[in-house]
mmCIF file of C-alpha atoms in Angstrom:
data_model
loop_
_atom_site.group_PDB
_atom_site.id
_atom_site.type_symbol
_atom_site.label_atom_id
_atom_site.label_comp_id
_atom_site.label_asym_id
_atom_site.label_seq_id
_atom_site.Cartn_x
_atom_site.Cartn_y
_atom_site.Cartn_z
ATOM 1 C CA MET A 804 170.586 262.455 61.835
ATOM 2 C CA ILE A 805 170.881 263.324 65.548
ATOM 3 C CA ALA A 806 168.290 266.093 65.167
ATOM 4 C CA PHE A 807 165.917 263.632 63.491
ATOM 5 C CA LEU A 808 166.327 261.144 66.386
ATOM 6 C CA LEU A 809 165.736 263.873 68.979
ATOM 7 C CA ILE A 810 162.566 265.041 67.234
ATOM 8 C CA GLY A 811 161.277 261.449 66.979
ATOM 9 C CA THR A 812 162.114 260.753 70.626
ATOM 10 C CA SER A 813 160.394 263.936 71.832
ATOM 11 C CA ARG A 814 157.252 262.995 69.909
ATOM 12 C CA VAL A 815 157.150 259.525 71.495
ATOM 13 C CA VAL A 816 157.719 260.957 74.996
ATOM 14 C CA GLY A 817 155.003 263.568 74.352
ATOM 15 C CA GLN A 818 152.597 260.871 73.197
ATOM 16 C CA GLU A 819 153.253 258.777 76.288
ATOM 17 C CA LYS A 820 152.516 261.762 78.524
ATOM 18 C CA SER A 821 149.241 262.537 76.750
ATOM 19 C CA ASP A 822 148.169 258.873 76.977
ATOM 20 C CA ALA A 823 148.752 258.998 80.751
ATOM 21 C CA ALA A 824 146.705 262.180 81.257
ATOM 22 C CA PRO A 825 144.413 261.999 84.296
ATOM 23 C CA VAL A 826 140.770 261.178 83.723
ATOM 24 C CA ASN A 827 138.243 263.591 85.214
ATOM 25 C CA LEU A 828 136.921 261.508 88.098
ATOM 26 C CA LYS A 829 135.563 264.456 90.076
ATOM 27 C CA GLY A 830 131.830 264.636 90.535
ATOM 28 C CA ILE A 831 128.856 262.731 91.868
ATOM 29 C CA TRP A 832 128.505 259.122 90.741
ATOM 30 C CA GLN A 833 125.454 256.888 91.195
ATOM 31 C CA MET A 834 125.877 253.139 91.541
ATOM 32 C CA CYS A 835 123.965 251.221 88.891
ATOM 33 C CA PHE A 836 123.075 247.628 88.096
ATOM 34 C CA TYR A 837 122.228 245.841 84.877
ATOM 35 C CA VAL A 838 118.682 244.476 84.988
ATOM 36 C CA SER A 839 117.279 242.043 82.440
ATOM 37 C CA GLY A 840 114.169 239.947 81.979
ATOM 38 C CA THR A 841 116.149 237.095 80.403
ATOM 39 C CA PRO A 842 119.489 235.519 81.323
ATOM 40 C CA GLN A 843 120.860 235.794 77.757
ATOM 41 C CA VAL A 844 120.642 239.610 77.642
ATOM 42 C CA PRO A 845 122.848 241.834 79.856
ATOM 43 C CA GLY A 846 119.948 244.205 80.304
ATOM 44 C CA GLU A 847 119.421 247.859 80.981
ATOM 45 C CA LEU A 848 121.477 250.033 83.339
ATOM 46 C CA LYS A 849 119.287 250.987 86.326
ATOM 47 C CA PRO A 850 120.240 253.392 89.138
ATOM 48 C CA SER A 851 120.483 252.405 92.793
ATOM 49 C CA ASN A 852 120.263 254.452 96.004
ATOM 50 C CA SER A 853 124.053 254.634 96.493
ATOM 51 C CA PHE A 854 126.279 257.561 95.540
ATOM 52 C CA LYS A 855 130.014 258.245 95.451
ATOM 53 C CA ILE A 856 131.208 261.852 95.638
ATOM 54 C CA LEU A 857 134.744 262.519 94.401
ATOM 55 C CA SER A 858 135.408 266.146 95.314
ATOM 56 C CA ASP A 859 137.840 268.736 93.965
ATOM 57 C CA ASP A 860 139.870 268.691 97.185
ATOM 58 C CA GLY A 861 140.730 264.971 96.945
ATOM 59 C CA LYS A 862 138.093 263.691 99.366
ATOM 60 C CA PHE A 863 135.580 260.946 98.696
ATOM 61 C CA THR A 864 132.259 260.216 100.366
ATOM 62 C CA ASN A 865 130.042 257.172 99.792
ATOM 63 C CA MET A 866 126.422 257.564 100.800
ATOM 64 C CA THR A 867 123.181 255.638 100.535
ATOM 65 C CA MET A 868 119.661 257.023 100.356
ATOM 66 C CA ILE A 869 117.144 255.157 102.486
ATOM 67 C CA PRO A 870 113.666 255.721 100.998
ATOM 68 C CA ASN A 871 111.365 257.577 103.424
ATOM 69 C CA HIS A 872 114.157 257.725 106.048
ATOM 70 C CA GLY A 873 116.883 260.000 104.649
ATOM 71 C CA ALA A 874 120.486 259.273 103.788
ATOM 72 C CA ILE A 875 123.546 257.927 105.567
ATOM 73 C CA ILE A 876 127.251 258.227 104.850
ATOM 74 C CA ILE A 877 128.704 254.719 104.625
ATOM 75 C CA GLY A 878 132.322 255.580 103.826
ATOM 76 C CA SER A 879 134.771 258.446 103.496
ATOM 77 C CA GLY A 880 138.412 259.339 103.103
ATOM 78 C CA THR A 881 140.762 260.772 100.516
ATOM 79 C CA TYR A 882 141.554 259.751 96.947
ATOM 80 C CA ARG A 883 144.118 260.409 94.231
ATOM 81 C CA GLN A 884 144.594 259.089 90.722
ATOM 82 C CA THR A 885 147.685 256.865 90.799
ATOM 83 C CA ALA A 886 147.685 255.463 87.242
ATOM 84 C CA PRO A 887 145.933 256.196 83.937
ATOM 85 C CA ASN A 888 143.304 253.561 84.812
ATOM 86 C CA ALA A 889 143.411 253.493 88.623
ATOM 87 C CA TYR A 890 142.915 255.646 91.668
ATOM 88 C CA THR A 891 143.615 254.971 95.326
ATOM 89 C CA GLU A 892 141.177 255.655 98.125
ATOM 90 C CA HIS A 893 142.666 256.052 101.595
ATOM 91 C CA VAL A 894 139.706 254.818 103.615
ATOM 92 C CA GLU A 895 139.146 256.701 106.872
ATOM 93 C CA LYS A 896 135.670 255.310 107.643
ATOM 94 C CA ASN A 897 133.620 252.509 106.089
ATOM 95 C CA LEU A 898 130.468 250.889 107.477
ATOM 96 C CA HIS A 899 129.990 248.459 104.581
ATOM 97 C CA LEU A 900 133.587 247.150 104.400
ATOM 98 C CA PRO A 901 135.123 247.975 107.807
ATOM 99 C CA GLN A 902 138.190 245.872 107.003
ATOM 100 C CA LEU A 903 139.275 248.659 104.616
ATOM 101 C CA VAL A 904 139.488 251.351 107.343
ATOM 102 C CA GLY A 905 143.029 252.731 107.451
ATOM 103 C CA VAL A 906 143.902 251.001 104.176
ATOM 104 C CA ASP A 907 144.877 252.355 100.776
ATOM 105 C CA ASN A 908 142.349 250.681 98.488
ATOM 106 C CA ILE A 909 143.373 250.620 94.806
ATOM 107 C CA LEU A 910 140.411 250.873 92.426
ATOM 108 C CA GLU A 911 141.025 250.074 88.780
ATOM 109 C CA PHE A 912 138.558 251.779 86.466
ATOM 110 C CA GLU A 913 137.368 251.620 82.899
ATOM 111 C CA MET A 914 135.355 254.450 81.394
ATOM 112 C CA LYS A 915 132.412 253.369 79.227
ATOM 113 C CA GLY A 916 131.151 256.158 77.005
ATOM 114 C CA GLY A 917 132.394 258.979 79.238
ATOM 115 C CA ASP A 918 129.628 258.928 81.836
ATOM 116 C CA VAL A 919 129.818 255.315 83.048
ATOM 117 C CA MET A 920 132.735 254.009 85.091
ATOM 118 C CA VAL A 921 133.303 250.355 85.970
ATOM 119 C CA LEU A 922 135.388 249.950 89.127
ATOM 120 C CA LYS A 923 137.282 246.833 90.148
ATOM 121 C CA PHE A 924 138.976 246.395 93.527
ATOM 122 C CA PHE A 925 140.403 243.542 95.578
ATOM 123 C CA VAL A 926 139.383 242.641 99.128
ATOM 124 C CA LYS A 927 141.698 240.263 100.956
ATOM 125 C CA THR A 928 139.647 239.557 104.093
ATOM 126 C CA ASP A 929 136.099 239.863 105.335
ATOM 127 C CA LYS A 930 135.213 242.051 108.339
ATOM 128 C CA ASP A 931 136.110 239.201 110.712
ATOM 129 C CA GLY A 932 139.590 238.718 109.228
ATOM 130 C CA ASN A 933 138.769 235.553 107.267
ATOM 131 C CA GLU A 934 140.531 235.341 103.898
ATOM 132 C CA ILE A 935 138.170 235.870 100.971
ATOM 133 C CA ASN A 936 140.613 237.094 98.272
ATOM 134 C CA SER A 937 137.822 238.445 96.063
ATOM 135 C CA TRP A 938 137.508 241.050 93.328
ATOM 136 C CA TYR A 939 134.535 243.389 93.562
ATOM 137 C CA TYR A 940 133.062 245.048 90.463
ATOM 138 C CA GLU A 941 130.861 248.125 90.618
ATOM 139 C CA THR A 942 129.236 250.193 87.866
ATOM 140 C CA TRP A 943 128.822 253.929 88.449
ATOM 141 C CA LYS A 944 127.133 256.568 86.282
ATOM 142 C CA ARG A 945 128.062 260.236 86.535
ATOM 143 C CA VAL A 946 125.199 262.431 87.799
ATOM 144 C CA GLU A 947 124.706 265.409 85.484
ATOM 145 C CA MET A 948 122.628 268.556 85.803
ATOM 146 C CA PRO A 949 119.813 268.597 83.235
ATOM 147 C CA ALA A 950 119.162 271.641 81.049
ATOM 148 C CA LYS A 951 115.911 272.393 82.896
ATOM 149 C CA PHE A 952 114.102 271.346 86.060
ATOM 150 C CA PRO A 953 112.165 268.099 85.448
ATOM 151 C CA GLU A 954 108.398 268.493 85.666
ATOM 152 C CA ASP A 955 107.782 265.051 87.204
ATOM 153 C CA ILE A 956 110.358 265.305 90.005
ATOM 154 C CA VAL A 957 109.390 264.492 93.581
ATOM 155 C CA ARG A 958 111.382 266.517 96.101
#
């Protein structure tokens, strides 16, 4: 009886550990938006000019491409996965949300189909210190390398 209980307990503990396995967040992610011609339909996922790089060494970089002008880094710092559905960015620099500089920003995520990640994070104040207590939602799509070089690419 005791052996049976130990085997059952070890299986449950093993299952809990596998459920809490880290998600592969590393890579280059492109911010996207849903665009629709009618208000009743959520629309199609379209890419933007903003990218998030989550590197192997635990650093993150947010950058934006400015058409015909180049690119700028708008935020950077370190990150680590802190829960099965969340990671924490320690923000070292941020031009877009300067109130997050020096802060550990918790981002909850939900994976949609493996290559799309919906992030949700809370911002307590605006850049001037006024309380806003707002949740921000962002949709990111993993950037993949195609099998061959696209013929219609503009470099």
